Short mmCIF file of C-alpha atoms and ligand atoms in Angstrom, two decimals:
data_model
loop_
_atom_site.label_atom_id
_atom_site.label_comp_id
_atom_site.label_asym_id
_atom_site.label_seq_id
_atom_site.Cartn_x
_atom_site.Cartn_y
_atom_site.Cartn_z
CA MET A 278 104.87 115.76 94.77
CA ASN A 279 107.49 113.01 96.03
CA GLY A 280 106.52 111.34 92.71
CA VAL A 281 108.57 108.21 91.19
CA LYS A 282 109.54 107.06 87.94
CA ILE A 283 109.42 103.42 86.11
CA ARG A 284 113.80 103.49 84.92
CA ALA A 285 112.90 99.99 83.50
CA ALA A 286 110.40 96.90 83.69
CA ALA A 287 111.32 93.40 83.02
CA HIS A 288 109.66 90.15 83.68
CA TYR A 289 110.52 86.60 83.43
CA VAL A 290 108.66 83.22 83.60
CA PRO A 291 109.71 79.86 83.10
CA SER A 292 109.98 78.09 79.94
CA ALA A 293 107.75 74.99 80.55
CA VAL A 294 103.89 75.41 80.12
CA LEU A 295 101.62 73.60 81.61
CA GLY A 296 98.41 73.93 79.92
CA ASN A 297 94.57 72.83 80.71
CA ASP A 298 94.31 69.62 79.03
CA GLN A 299 97.30 68.14 80.65
CA ILE A 300 95.71 69.05 83.93
CA SER A 301 92.65 67.28 83.31
CA THR A 302 94.64 64.31 82.59
CA TRP A 303 94.69 64.21 87.09
CA VAL A 304 92.20 65.83 88.10
CA ASP A 305 88.14 66.17 87.03
CA THR A 306 88.12 69.11 84.86
CA THR A 307 88.26 70.36 81.52
CA ASP A 308 89.67 72.80 79.50
CA GLU A 309 86.38 74.46 79.20
CA TRP A 310 85.31 74.67 82.34
CA ILE A 311 88.92 76.48 83.45
CA VAL A 312 88.59 79.08 80.29
CA LYS A 313 84.92 79.87 81.25
CA ARG A 314 85.49 80.14 85.06
CA THR A 315 88.54 81.62 85.34
CA GLY A 316 89.91 83.07 82.03
CA VAL A 317 93.29 80.47 82.48
CA SER A 318 94.75 78.69 79.27
CA GLN A 319 97.76 78.20 80.54
CA ARG A 320 100.40 78.35 82.87
CA ARG A 321 104.09 78.18 82.96
CA ILE A 322 105.36 76.26 85.28
CA SER A 323 108.70 75.92 87.17
CA GLU A 324 111.13 72.65 86.61
CA GLY A 325 113.91 73.20 89.03
CA GLU A 326 114.30 77.09 88.67
CA ASN A 327 113.08 78.39 92.39
CA THR A 328 112.14 82.23 93.30
CA SER A 329 115.28 83.20 93.49
CA ASP A 330 116.62 82.05 90.11
CA LEU A 331 113.45 83.83 88.82
CA SER A 332 114.50 87.21 90.14
CA ILE A 333 117.80 87.56 89.66
CA GLU A 334 117.06 86.89 85.56
CA VAL A 335 114.54 89.97 86.09
CA GLY A 336 117.12 92.00 88.02
CA LYS A 337 119.88 91.50 85.33
CA GLN A 338 117.11 92.65 82.84
CA LEU A 339 116.66 95.43 84.77
CA LEU A 340 120.16 96.61 85.23
CA GLY A 341 120.88 95.90 81.29
CA SER A 342 117.68 97.82 79.81
CA ALA A 343 118.48 100.90 82.23
CA GLY A 344 122.14 100.79 81.35
CA LEU A 345 122.90 100.51 85.61
CA ALA A 346 125.82 99.22 87.18
CA ALA A 347 124.98 96.75 89.84
CA GLU A 348 126.90 99.17 92.20
CA ASP A 349 124.41 101.54 91.71
CA VAL A 350 121.75 99.62 93.36
CA ASP A 351 120.76 101.17 96.58
CA LEU A 352 117.68 98.89 97.64
CA ILE A 353 116.66 95.61 96.17
CA MET A 354 112.75 94.06 97.75
CA VAL A 355 111.44 91.14 96.45
CA ALA A 356 107.80 90.27 97.10
CA THR A 357 107.13 86.49 97.65
CA ILE A 358 105.11 83.97 99.61
CA THR A 359 107.07 81.72 98.37
CA PRO A 360 111.19 81.89 99.12
CA ASP A 361 113.86 79.64 98.39
CA TYR A 362 114.35 79.65 102.03
CA LEU A 363 113.35 81.18 105.78
CA THR A 364 116.49 82.91 105.63
CA PRO A 365 118.61 84.42 103.95
CA SER A 366 115.86 86.44 102.13
CA VAL A 367 115.32 85.97 98.23
CA ALA A 368 116.35 89.62 98.10
CA CYS A 369 120.01 89.00 99.43
CA LEU A 370 119.93 86.12 96.85
CA VAL A 371 119.30 88.29 94.53
CA GLN A 372 122.24 90.77 95.77
CA GLU A 373 124.41 88.15 95.40
CA GLY A 374 123.32 86.95 91.88
CA LEU A 375 123.45 90.49 91.03
CA GLY A 376 126.66 91.87 92.60
CA ALA A 377 125.01 94.54 94.01
CA VAL A 378 127.49 95.06 97.07
CA ASN A 379 126.29 98.44 97.71
CA ALA A 380 122.67 97.38 98.69
CA PHE A 381 120.71 96.39 101.36
CA ALA A 382 117.60 94.02 100.54
CA PHE A 383 114.99 92.60 102.19
CA ASP A 384 111.73 90.17 101.52
CA ILE A 385 108.00 91.70 101.64
CA SER A 386 105.37 89.20 102.57
CA ALA A 387 101.78 90.38 101.31
CA ALA A 388 101.04 87.87 99.20
CA CYS A 389 99.24 88.73 95.99
CA SER A 390 99.41 92.70 97.22
CA GLY A 391 103.10 92.13 97.60
CA PHE A 392 104.01 94.13 94.71
CA VAL A 393 102.08 97.06 95.36
CA PHE A 394 103.27 96.89 98.54
CA GLY A 395 106.39 97.16 97.70
CA LEU A 396 106.37 100.04 95.17
CA SER A 397 104.53 101.94 98.12
CA THR A 398 107.98 101.43 100.39
CA ALA A 399 110.60 102.25 97.93
CA GLN A 400 108.30 105.57 97.30
CA LYS A 401 108.81 106.31 100.87
CA TYR A 402 112.53 105.39 100.83
CA LEU A 403 113.04 107.51 97.66
CA ALA A 404 111.21 110.46 98.41
CA SER A 405 113.82 110.28 101.81
CA GLY A 406 116.21 111.85 99.76
CA GLN A 407 119.17 109.21 100.58
CA TYR A 408 118.57 106.61 98.01
CA LYS A 409 118.39 106.83 94.45
CA ASN A 410 117.99 102.81 92.42
CA ILE A 411 115.59 100.41 93.95
CA LEU A 412 114.57 97.52 92.40
CA ILE A 413 111.28 95.86 93.40
CA ILE A 414 110.72 92.48 92.00
CA GLY A 415 107.40 90.55 92.72
CA ALA A 416 107.82 86.66 92.40
CA ASP A 417 106.53 83.39 93.30
CA VAL A 418 106.67 79.71 92.45
CA LEU A 419 103.14 78.88 93.62
CA SER A 420 103.65 75.51 91.99
CA LYS A 421 105.76 74.66 95.01
CA ILE A 422 102.82 75.29 97.45
CA THR A 423 99.73 74.03 95.35
CA ASP A 424 97.91 70.97 95.82
CA TRP A 425 98.22 69.65 92.53
CA ASP A 426 95.21 67.02 93.26
CA ASP A 427 92.85 69.99 94.46
CA ARG A 428 90.31 70.82 90.95
CA GLY A 429 89.57 73.86 92.77
CA SER A 430 92.98 75.49 93.17
CA CYS A 431 95.42 74.08 91.05
CA ILE A 432 93.84 75.25 87.93
CA LEU A 433 94.03 78.80 88.94
CA PHE A 434 97.92 79.42 89.81
CA GLY A 435 101.65 79.75 88.38
CA ASP A 436 104.85 80.75 88.21
CA GLY A 437 106.80 83.75 87.22
CA ALA A 438 108.67 87.38 88.26
CA GLY A 439 108.22 90.44 87.39
CA GLY A 440 109.75 93.67 88.47
CA VAL A 441 110.97 97.51 87.91
CA LEU A 442 114.15 99.44 88.47
CA LEU A 443 112.12 102.66 90.71
CA VAL A 444 113.87 106.16 90.84
CA ALA A 445 112.47 109.85 91.85
CA ASP A 446 110.49 112.27 90.11
CA PRO A 447 109.45 115.39 91.64
CA ASP A 448 107.19 115.97 88.76
CA ALA A 449 105.70 112.94 88.43
CA LEU A 450 102.27 111.77 89.91
CA TYR A 451 101.95 109.10 93.14
CA SER A 452 99.28 108.58 95.29
CA GLU A 453 98.49 104.94 97.07
CA LYS A 454 95.88 103.87 99.65
CA LEU A 455 96.79 100.42 101.29
CA HIS A 456 94.88 98.10 103.46
CA SER A 457 95.48 95.03 105.39
CA ARG A 458 92.80 92.72 108.07
CA GLY A 459 94.72 90.86 109.23
CA GLY A 460 93.10 87.58 111.39
CA THR A 461 90.88 87.15 108.30
CA VAL A 462 91.01 82.97 107.60
CA ILE A 463 89.36 83.78 104.29
CA ASN A 464 91.78 81.09 102.52
CA GLY A 465 91.03 77.83 105.02
CA GLY A 466 94.26 77.84 106.63
CA HIS A 467 96.93 78.79 107.32
CA MET A 468 100.91 78.15 105.77
CA GLU A 469 101.95 77.16 109.15
CA VAL A 470 106.25 76.78 110.47
CA VAL A 471 105.99 74.68 113.57
CA ASN A 472 108.07 74.61 116.05
CA PRO A 473 109.37 70.93 116.97
CA PHE A 474 109.60 70.91 120.64
CA SER A 475 105.87 72.07 120.33
CA LYS A 476 103.18 68.80 120.83
CA ARG A 477 101.71 70.18 117.48
CA GLU A 478 102.30 67.74 114.63
CA ARG A 479 104.90 68.97 111.70
CA LYS A 480 103.42 69.29 108.87
CA PHE A 481 103.75 70.98 105.16
CA ASP A 482 100.29 72.60 104.46
CA PHE A 483 99.22 73.42 100.93
CA LEU A 484 97.71 76.96 99.75
CA LYS A 485 94.29 76.34 100.55
CA LEU A 486 91.19 78.56 99.33
CA ASP A 487 87.44 79.22 99.46
CA GLY A 488 87.20 80.13 96.06
CA ARG A 489 84.16 81.84 96.06
CA GLU A 490 84.73 83.60 99.22
CA VAL A 491 87.89 85.20 97.48
CA PHE A 492 86.06 86.11 94.83
CA ASP A 493 83.69 88.10 96.47
CA PHE A 494 85.93 89.57 98.75
CA ALA A 495 88.27 90.74 95.89
CA VAL A 496 85.40 92.36 93.84
CA LYS A 497 84.14 94.22 96.63
CA SER A 498 87.55 95.61 98.12
CA VAL A 499 89.17 96.43 94.22
CA THR A 500 85.94 98.43 93.77
CA GLU A 501 85.67 100.55 96.94
CA ASN A 502 89.67 100.59 97.21
CA ILE A 503 89.76 101.81 93.21
CA THR A 504 86.99 104.65 94.34
CA GLU A 505 88.74 105.95 97.48
CA LEU A 506 92.07 106.30 95.45
CA LEU A 507 90.08 108.67 92.93
CA GLU A 508 88.30 110.70 95.76
CA LYS A 509 91.29 111.04 97.78
CA VAL A 510 92.91 112.43 94.34
CA GLY A 511 90.04 113.90 93.31
CA MET A 512 89.77 112.17 90.02
CA THR A 513 87.40 110.08 88.20
CA LEU A 514 87.92 106.69 86.40
CA ASP A 515 88.18 108.95 82.87
CA ASP A 516 91.34 110.51 83.99
CA ILE A 517 92.80 107.08 84.20
CA ASP A 518 94.58 105.32 81.16
CA HIS A 519 95.26 102.07 82.19
CA ILE A 520 94.17 99.57 85.37
CA ILE A 521 96.58 96.79 86.13
CA PRO A 522 94.94 94.50 88.31
CA HIS A 523 96.33 91.18 90.13
CA GLN A 524 95.62 88.44 87.46
CA ALA A 525 93.47 86.05 90.00
CA ASN A 526 90.78 85.07 87.56
CA GLY A 527 89.44 86.77 84.26
CA ARG A 528 85.98 87.09 85.99
CA ILE A 529 86.72 88.94 88.65
CA ILE A 530 88.71 91.65 86.57
CA GLU A 531 85.09 91.68 84.76
CA ALA A 532 83.24 91.71 87.54
CA ILE A 533 85.21 94.90 89.12
CA ALA A 534 84.98 96.54 85.76
CA LYS A 535 80.98 96.25 85.85
CA LYS A 536 81.27 97.60 89.28
CA LEU A 537 82.86 100.28 88.66
CA LYS A 538 80.64 100.99 85.33
CA THR A 539 83.51 101.35 82.95
CA GLY A 540 84.83 99.31 79.69
CA LEU A 541 86.49 96.05 80.44
CA GLU A 542 89.44 97.72 78.28
CA LYS A 543 90.78 99.94 81.09
CA PHE A 544 92.24 96.53 82.33
CA TYR A 545 94.87 94.71 81.70
CA VAL A 546 94.33 90.92 81.18
CA ASN A 547 96.71 88.92 80.49
CA ILE A 548 95.82 85.79 82.84
CA GLN A 549 95.21 83.16 80.01
CA LYS A 550 98.61 82.82 79.51
CA TYR A 551 100.15 82.79 83.03
CA GLY A 552 97.61 82.27 85.62
CA ASN A 553 97.28 83.73 89.01
CA THR A 554 101.52 84.04 89.39
CA SER A 555 100.60 85.55 93.14
CA ALA A 556 103.12 89.09 93.88
CA ALA A 557 104.71 88.95 90.30
CA SER A 558 101.17 89.11 88.27
CA ILE A 559 101.02 93.09 88.23
CA PRO A 560 104.69 93.81 87.34
CA ILE A 561 104.70 90.80 84.91
CA ALA A 562 101.49 92.95 83.20
CA LEU A 563 103.40 96.44 83.64
CA SER A 564 106.65 94.59 81.72
CA GLU A 565 104.34 93.49 79.14
CA MET A 566 102.86 97.23 78.60
CA PHE A 567 106.20 98.42 77.97
CA THR A 568 106.63 95.49 75.42
CA ASN A 569 103.88 95.93 73.76
CA GLY A 570 104.14 99.40 73.50
CA THR A 571 100.49 100.40 75.63
CA LEU A 572 103.16 101.78 78.04
CA LYS A 573 106.03 104.33 77.11
CA GLN A 574 108.06 105.87 79.40
CA GLY A 575 107.39 109.76 79.75
CA THR A 576 104.10 109.91 78.14
CA GLY A 577 102.93 110.75 81.32
CA LYS A 578 99.65 107.96 81.05
CA LYS A 579 98.31 107.46 84.62
CA VAL A 580 97.86 103.88 85.80
CA ILE A 581 96.41 102.26 88.73
CA LEU A 582 97.91 99.13 90.54
CA VAL A 583 95.76 97.32 92.19
CA GLY A 584 96.57 94.09 94.27
CA PHE A 585 94.35 91.56 96.71
CA GLY A 586 95.26 88.79 98.49
CA GLY A 587 95.80 86.64 101.79
CA GLY A 588 96.75 88.30 105.02
CA LEU A 589 93.95 89.79 103.64
CA THR A 590 96.00 92.38 101.96
CA TRP A 591 94.91 94.50 99.57
CA GLY A 592 95.72 98.07 97.75
CA SER A 593 95.89 100.39 95.13
CA VAL A 594 98.74 102.88 93.66
CA LEU A 595 97.94 105.90 91.27
CA MET A 596 101.24 106.61 88.89
CA SER A 597 102.22 108.24 86.31
CA VAL A 598 104.42 107.06 83.52
O1 UT7 B 881 95.64 83.85 96.64
C1 UT7 B 881 94.20 83.02 96.24
C2 UT7 B 881 93.62 83.63 95.67
N1 UT7 B 881 92.66 82.97 94.90
C3 UT7 B 881 91.76 83.35 94.01
O2 UT7 B 881 92.13 84.08 93.08
C4 UT7 B 881 89.95 82.23 93.93
C5 UT7 B 881 89.14 83.57 93.40
N2 UT7 B 881 87.86 82.43 93.27
C6 UT7 B 881 87.81 81.61 91.82
O3 UT7 B 881 88.32 82.01 90.98
C7 UT7 B 881 87.11 81.02 91.84
O4 UT7 B 881 85.84 80.60 92.93
C8 UT7 B 881 86.93 79.63 91.37
C9 UT7 B 881 87.82 79.51 89.87
C10 UT7 B 881 87.48 78.71 92.50
C11 UT7 B 881 85.96 78.36 91.10
O5 UT7 B 881 84.92 79.23 90.67
P1 UT7 B 881 83.45 79.30 90.97
O6 UT7 B 881 82.57 79.44 89.64
O7 UT7 B 881 83.73 80.00 92.01
O8 UT7 B 881 83.01 77.74 91.27
P2 UT7 B 881 82.46 77.27 92.67
O9 UT7 B 881 83.70 76.88 93.47
O10 UT7 B 881 80.94 77.38 93.36
O11 UT7 B 881 81.85 75.44 92.14
C12 UT7 B 881 80.92 75.80 90.84
C13 UT7 B 881 80.98 73.88 90.72
C14 UT7 B 881 81.37 72.91 92.05
O12 UT7 B 881 80.37 71.67 91.93
P3 UT7 B 881 78.81 71.70 92.59
O13 UT7 B 881 79.46 71.77 93.78
O14 UT7 B 881 78.50 73.07 91.59
O15 UT7 B 881 78.63 70.53 91.52
C15 UT7 B 881 82.73 72.95 91.79
O16 UT7 B 881 82.78 71.36 92.49
O17 UT7 B 881 82.31 73.78 90.17
C16 UT7 B 881 83.04 72.66 90.59
N3 UT7 B 881 84.52 73.01 90.59
C17 UT7 B 881 84.83 72.85 88.91
N4 UT7 B 881 84.29 71.39 88.20
C18 UT7 B 881 85.09 70.79 87.24
C19 UT7 B 881 85.25 73.45 90.75
N5 UT7 B 881 86.33 73.17 90.47
C20 UT7 B 881 86.30 72.60 89.30
C21 UT7 B 881 86.89 72.35 88.36
N6 UT7 B 881 86.31 71.65 87.11
N7 UT7 B 881 88.37 72.94 88.15
#
């Protein structure tokens, strides 16, 4: 069946906590508004650690808990939109940090869908039979690109990293439905890298978003995406144990549950603690679920991981754990 198995899951977040009350000291907002409209109570903020630092911590934990030598890692992928550098990739920095000398490494740029796209990519490499141990890490330090004076967006985001060690498992379930719709400027702007020889002004863009439009896109696309994936495999939501959505806004998750006519308890939600951590949110959730006993390797529980974000990009993966 070309299935895959999560051999280990891990996450790492910076230690500094930024609460809603602190944000309300510099923009016109309140804890009450943020909690009611987003579900976020606090987020972790890096005070110097870069995307590679968070990712290396995750990589070390993955190797440690699986008892795997760094030399046995075949491929490292990091999904991120906030790399340390344009080059080298964060994945190459992780390779160096772990001493994974036999691996090859590259980054994936698919915003908040990056981890799901990474899982999909890893599944193909594993199915080829040429590679055995793949690290997929989702990591973002969104605080680097957040406009901290924009109350409509700065309340949402946080920093963090999570990841999995993925191996092949012919008996495990795997299916997916991935999408992109290039050219849709839904976030109100592109983050641009400008050639100095061009006549254009060289400036740094912060992440901008049209919150309401993203909200509507997310609810519609995720609902349709989960439905089409279930149809593809001939299952219904009753067959699924957990849905692990990208944590963008608690109200988005509630609206998706309502549209799918299922209870919120099927959805894992931890946005109150971390905010929207982009590519990191799904693997952080996965890692927490293994730590708190919601998931256990070898039980065969069926989970759907669903991401959506800039690009536009969106997609879901169904797998058994
Ligand atoms: O990769 C990016 C992912 N992006 C997202 O996930 C964003 C998804 N969208 C959202 O999460 C929500 O749309 C937001 C949380 C961004 C905004 O919530 P909303 O319920 O859609 O509010 P709104 O934009 O419709 O604004 C309602 C009101 C406005 O005031 P008026 O015009 O009605 O007087 C805003 O100015 O709320 C105001 N407002 C705020 N008030 C207090 C906007 N931000 C804040 C704030 N505190 N932080």
